[in-house]
Each structure stands twice: as C-alpha cells, then as structure tokens.
Amino acid sequence: MLLILSARSVGDDIAQQYGGLPPSFLPLGNRRLFAMQAELADGEAVAMTVPEDYEISTIDQADIDRLGIRLIPQPQKLSLTQAIRHALEILQPGEPLRLLYGDTLVRMETMPAGDLVVVQNTTANYQWAYVVDGENCTRFSDEPPKQIDTRKVVCGYYVFTDPALLMRAFDEPDIVSALNHYHSARELALVEAQEWFDFGHLPLYFQSKKSIMIKRCFNDIAYENHLLVKQSSDTAKIRAEAHWYETLPGDLQIHIPRYRGRVERNFRAGYAIEYLYHPLLSDLAAFGDLPLASWMEILSACFELVDKCQAIRPEGDVPEASPDFAKHFFDTMIKAKTWDRLRAYCDTSGLSLDTTFRLDGTTFPPLRDLVERLIDCIPPTRPEHIRFWHGDLFFGNMFYDFTAQRILAIDPRGQLGSGQLCQFGDWRYDLAKLTHSVIGQYDKIILGRSKLMENGSHDWSLYLSEQPHQAQIEAIFTAQIERHHDIEMRELLAITALLFFSMLPLHSDRPDLQRQLLANGLRLASKVEGVLA
C-alpha cells in the first residue's frame, strides 16, 4: 500500500501564491500533484491523508475516485508522527507500506525489496532530515552534516515491511526519532533516488515543476541554458512572435520575460526567452485557492497591462491608423475567422450550422443565426479602436510576479488572420481574450476542470469546477470595465463568445474538449442581452 501524507496545508510562501492547498493538491501541468504521486503505487492500494476542513471540489473528487485513492481526513494540528500513527490505526496495514510525503515526488529505476529510505545528495539548504554516518552505524538527524560532500538528504519516500514495529516507532515525537527507532530494530537500506522533486518550499516548487514539465515538452519547446527556446515549422507564425518582442515599446518591456533573440536551426524558425519562475494565471484560476484580495491585486495588474497597451496608438498617417485597416481587422479577425473556423469544425464533426442546441435548460437559435446575432452586437472596428495589442492575452499566456505585482505576458499573436505582421489591433479583442479567461473560464476547460453531460442529442449541461469567489471576481472585473473602458459588456461578451466558436478546429484531437468549448460559447452567448430573443 502507498500512503500519501497531505493533511497539512502548504507553507506560507507557497500559500501566498497558490492559497492554502494541501501539498498533494498543488498544480502540476494540467493536473494536481496527487495524480503523479499515485503512479508510484504501481497497482497497489493508495490512501491519502487530507485536512479534515479542506473542501474537495467535485472535479477533484472524481479524479480521486478514478485513481482509487482512499481519503483519510485529519486535523491539521497533528504532528507528522501523530498523523502517520493516526493513518496506520485506520488502515491497519498487514503488508509492506510505502510512505510518501505530500510535497514529494521521486522516480526510481528499480525499487529494491525490504525496508528502505530513499535519499539523495544535495547542497541546498532547507529543513530536511539527513543521513549521518557514524563510526559504527548510520543514523538520521535534523542537523545537516558539516561536510558538504556528505549532505545526504532523506527525500520523504520510505518502505516499511513491519507494520507492528512501524506503529511503535511512530510513538516517537518526531520523524527522525521514529526512523532511528525503526532502524535500530530493522535496518533501513539507503536507496539513491533516480530523480527527486521537492515541492515543500516555493523555490523548490518552481524548480521541481520546471524539471518535470521540461521533460514533457515536445518539438516546439526546449529548455537550454536557463532559457526557453520556442521553434516551429510554421515560419510565419513564429517569426511574427519574434518580431513582436523585438519591436515592443519601451513602456511594455517590463511586462515580458527577457527576450534573447531568434533561434533558427534544423530548418525551423524560433526565438529564446527567459524561463519564468512565477505562477501562470491559468494555474491560479483552475487549481488555486487564493483569497479575493489576491485576485483583486491580480486583476489590477491585468488592467495595468491592458491600459498601457491601449494608450499606444499608431502614429501619424501610417497604414494601421487608416479606416481601411480598421475595416480589414474587423472583417478578418472578428467575422471571417469566426465563420471559417466554425465551418471547418462543422465539416469535420458532422455538425450543421443549422443545428439547434439546448444548454442547461436554455434553447438557442440555430448556430448560424446565433453567430450572426453575436456579430451584429459588435460595432465595427474604427480607427480609434486600433491600439498596440498582444492578440492572445488570456490567463495561459500570463504570469504573475507577486513580488513586483506585475503581469508578464508571453506568446503574442504578432499577426493578423491574413498573416500580415502587425503590432496593432482592436483593443477590444485583447480585452475579450482576458474576458474569456475571467468570465469565460476558458482555462478551467482546457485544464480539465469542467465536465459536459449530454442529456440527449444537442441537449447538454455544462459544469465548471468551483473556484473560490468566482462571482465576486466577475463582478469586480465587470465593474472595472464599465468604469474605465469605453465598451458595453454586451459587445465584449459577444466577442468573447465568438472566440470560443472560432477556436473549435484548433482542438481537433479532442472532440470531447471541442464540445465543452462549444457549450461554453453558448453559455456566454446566453449572457448577451437580446441574442436569444
């Protein structure tokens, strides 16, 4: 059996950025850490301690059930040894027990049989348990060895073969004493970890997350010398992004990672940027548990970036300042892109533009009519709408620096639908991209935090994972737009709904995800006054 210990909330440094999550609930890619930890069970039963006052979301509970994890609620006031003993009393294991700290993940080439402690050498300086080699024996200590080359750290992954002895050992007041108690009766072999990832402190969390995610990158992304190198065979797209970085106005330089130039090799275009050790807003929205005050701070930083972009207009009589450019933008980015991509989705999915949907009890007009009504809600782009733009300003492309209270944006669009290099666009488009994360909750869908129930043919119910303060966040966001931006929520929500319809063919490998995105576009359309009349 594998027992994951996750009954005490993360430390203050991590909680300040992600909220008071149990460590096994920290985000890692498009899932929580416990999903990767459970893989260590290798077919054995899995149990996990959790704080008794932690409210587990419906989506998380479904993942826990799918993974076959048995939950053991515990008071957070228990010490580590008390928590382990409490879990043992409930589980009554009659077989060898694997014990894993909730803020730890290890990878092993082979797992030897018998009692063991997984260890690894490190020069880092954190509050760990260490292996100390004495003259006659090996013991465990809270005090690090004085010699740097002998700093062998206990990684937080153990195998104990004697449950009765283990129960007695954890009568001891602390983990070091418990290990020494067990070790004195049954020798604990020291096994070197192939890889050890510690998520117990904020710097370690970001380092571990980087190490794991970089290994999962494919083709387009590589990590080299502290930089992210992004390459693609889509030369026009990647060079447009590079051009955006290279020509960024000075006032916006503090809102991007350091740009390190183009990287063109292996017949692919690309560029390099600094790797950022900050949380993505998509992770915070989909997995975090931040208080409302933190979200007010984050939204304020988002609007600071939006406002800086909106303040930069094309100068003089350049083409981007002309009525023709404004018309071209609206025709290509709002109208043509929506229709072209929606038709492409219908062609591959077998759906008709005349299909009528029902979502959460609301009946919609045929898809063709719905899209036409949404476009009619959006006043055509005028020259005064044209400002500096990012083009894809959603949470998945935005990091938040909690220290500087500043947004750092990546992956700009850099071109129009026609492929034309362009730093300028309709500022309403960027604001709609932000809206499709805040109100549209796009990031929850893309990160697997939603569920679509199909009640019948084109009769759906959409569930989005609960997020603390979602209603208040939307209200604050809406109030900020109404006070400080010259746009009605009706037209902003119309653009946002169209974004969901236009992204459908981009996810052709996931028909289930496409249906969720389509359903969410319908949900947003229902918020646009007059569209359903």
PDB file of C-alpha atoms in Angstrom, residues 5-26 33 51 76 102-104 126-127 198-206 289-291:
ATOM      1  CA  LEU A   5       0.747  12.321   3.694  1.00  0.00           C
ATOM      2  CA  SER A   6      -1.046  15.538   2.724  1.00  0.00           C
ATOM      3  CA  ALA A   7      -3.036  16.575   5.807  1.00  0.00           C
ATOM      4  CA  ARG A   8      -1.272  19.849   6.495  1.00  0.00           C
ATOM      5  CA  SER A   9      -1.542  22.901   4.231  1.00  0.00           C
ATOM      6  CA  VAL A  10       1.456  24.144   2.255  1.00  0.00           C
ATOM      7  CA  GLY A  11       3.824  26.604   3.862  1.00  0.00           C
ATOM      8  CA  ASP A  12       3.163  30.332   3.933  1.00  0.00           C
ATOM      9  CA  ASP A  13       5.452  31.073   0.977  1.00  0.00           C
ATOM     10  CA  ILE A  14       3.506  28.772  -1.342  1.00  0.00           C
ATOM     11  CA  ALA A  15       0.126  29.684   0.165  1.00  0.00           C
ATOM     12  CA  GLN A  16       0.760  33.344  -0.613  1.00  0.00           C
ATOM     13  CA  GLN A  17       0.814  32.487  -4.320  1.00  0.00           C
ATOM     14  CA  TYR A  18      -1.494  29.462  -4.604  1.00  0.00           C
ATOM     15  CA  GLY A  19      -3.663  29.567  -1.496  1.00  0.00           C
ATOM     16  CA  GLY A  20      -3.791  27.179   1.443  1.00  0.00           C
ATOM     17  CA  LEU A  21      -3.818  23.939  -0.544  1.00  0.00           C
ATOM     18  CA  PRO A  22      -2.796  20.541   0.795  1.00  0.00           C
ATOM     19  CA  PRO A  23       0.604  19.861  -0.825  1.00  0.00           C
ATOM     20  CA  SER A  24      -0.664  16.970  -2.957  1.00  0.00           C
ATOM     21  CA  PHE A  25      -3.219  19.366  -4.488  1.00  0.00           C
ATOM     22  CA  LEU A  26      -0.606  21.723  -5.954  1.00  0.00           C
ATOM     23  CA  LEU A  33       0.352  16.573  -7.882  1.00  0.00           C
ATOM     24  CA  PRO A  51      -7.030  18.227   6.138  1.00  0.00           C
ATOM     25  CA  GLN A  76      -4.013  19.824  10.842  1.00  0.00           C
ATOM     26  CA  GLY A 102       2.598  15.026   0.079  1.00  0.00           C
ATOM     27  CA  ASP A 103       5.145  17.598  -1.102  1.00  0.00           C
ATOM     28  CA  THR A 104       7.437  14.976  -2.632  1.00  0.00           C
ATOM     29  CA  TYR A 126      16.306  23.512   3.733  1.00  0.00           C
ATOM     30  CA  GLN A 127      14.792  21.873   6.803  1.00  0.00           C
ATOM     31  CA  ASP A 198      10.596  18.584  -3.645  1.00  0.00           C
ATOM     32  CA  PHE A 199       7.515  20.839  -3.629  1.00  0.00           C
ATOM     33  CA  GLY A 200       7.770  21.880   0.020  1.00  0.00           C
ATOM     34  CA  HIS A 201       9.146  25.399  -0.452  1.00  0.00           C
ATOM     35  CA  LEU A 202       8.339  27.970  -3.128  1.00  0.00           C
ATOM     36  CA  PRO A 203      11.780  27.983  -4.834  1.00  0.00           C
ATOM     37  CA  LEU A 204      11.827  24.173  -4.799  1.00  0.00           C
ATOM     38  CA  TYR A 205       8.274  24.010  -6.121  1.00  0.00           C
ATOM     39  CA  PHE A 206       9.168  26.121  -9.147  1.00  0.00           C
ATOM     40  CA  ASP A 289      -7.328  28.700  -3.642  1.00  0.00           C
ATOM     41  CA  LEU A 290      -6.445  32.375  -3.358  1.00  0.00           C
ATOM     42  CA  PRO A 291      -8.425  34.877  -1.283  1.00  0.00           C
TER      43      PRO A 291
END
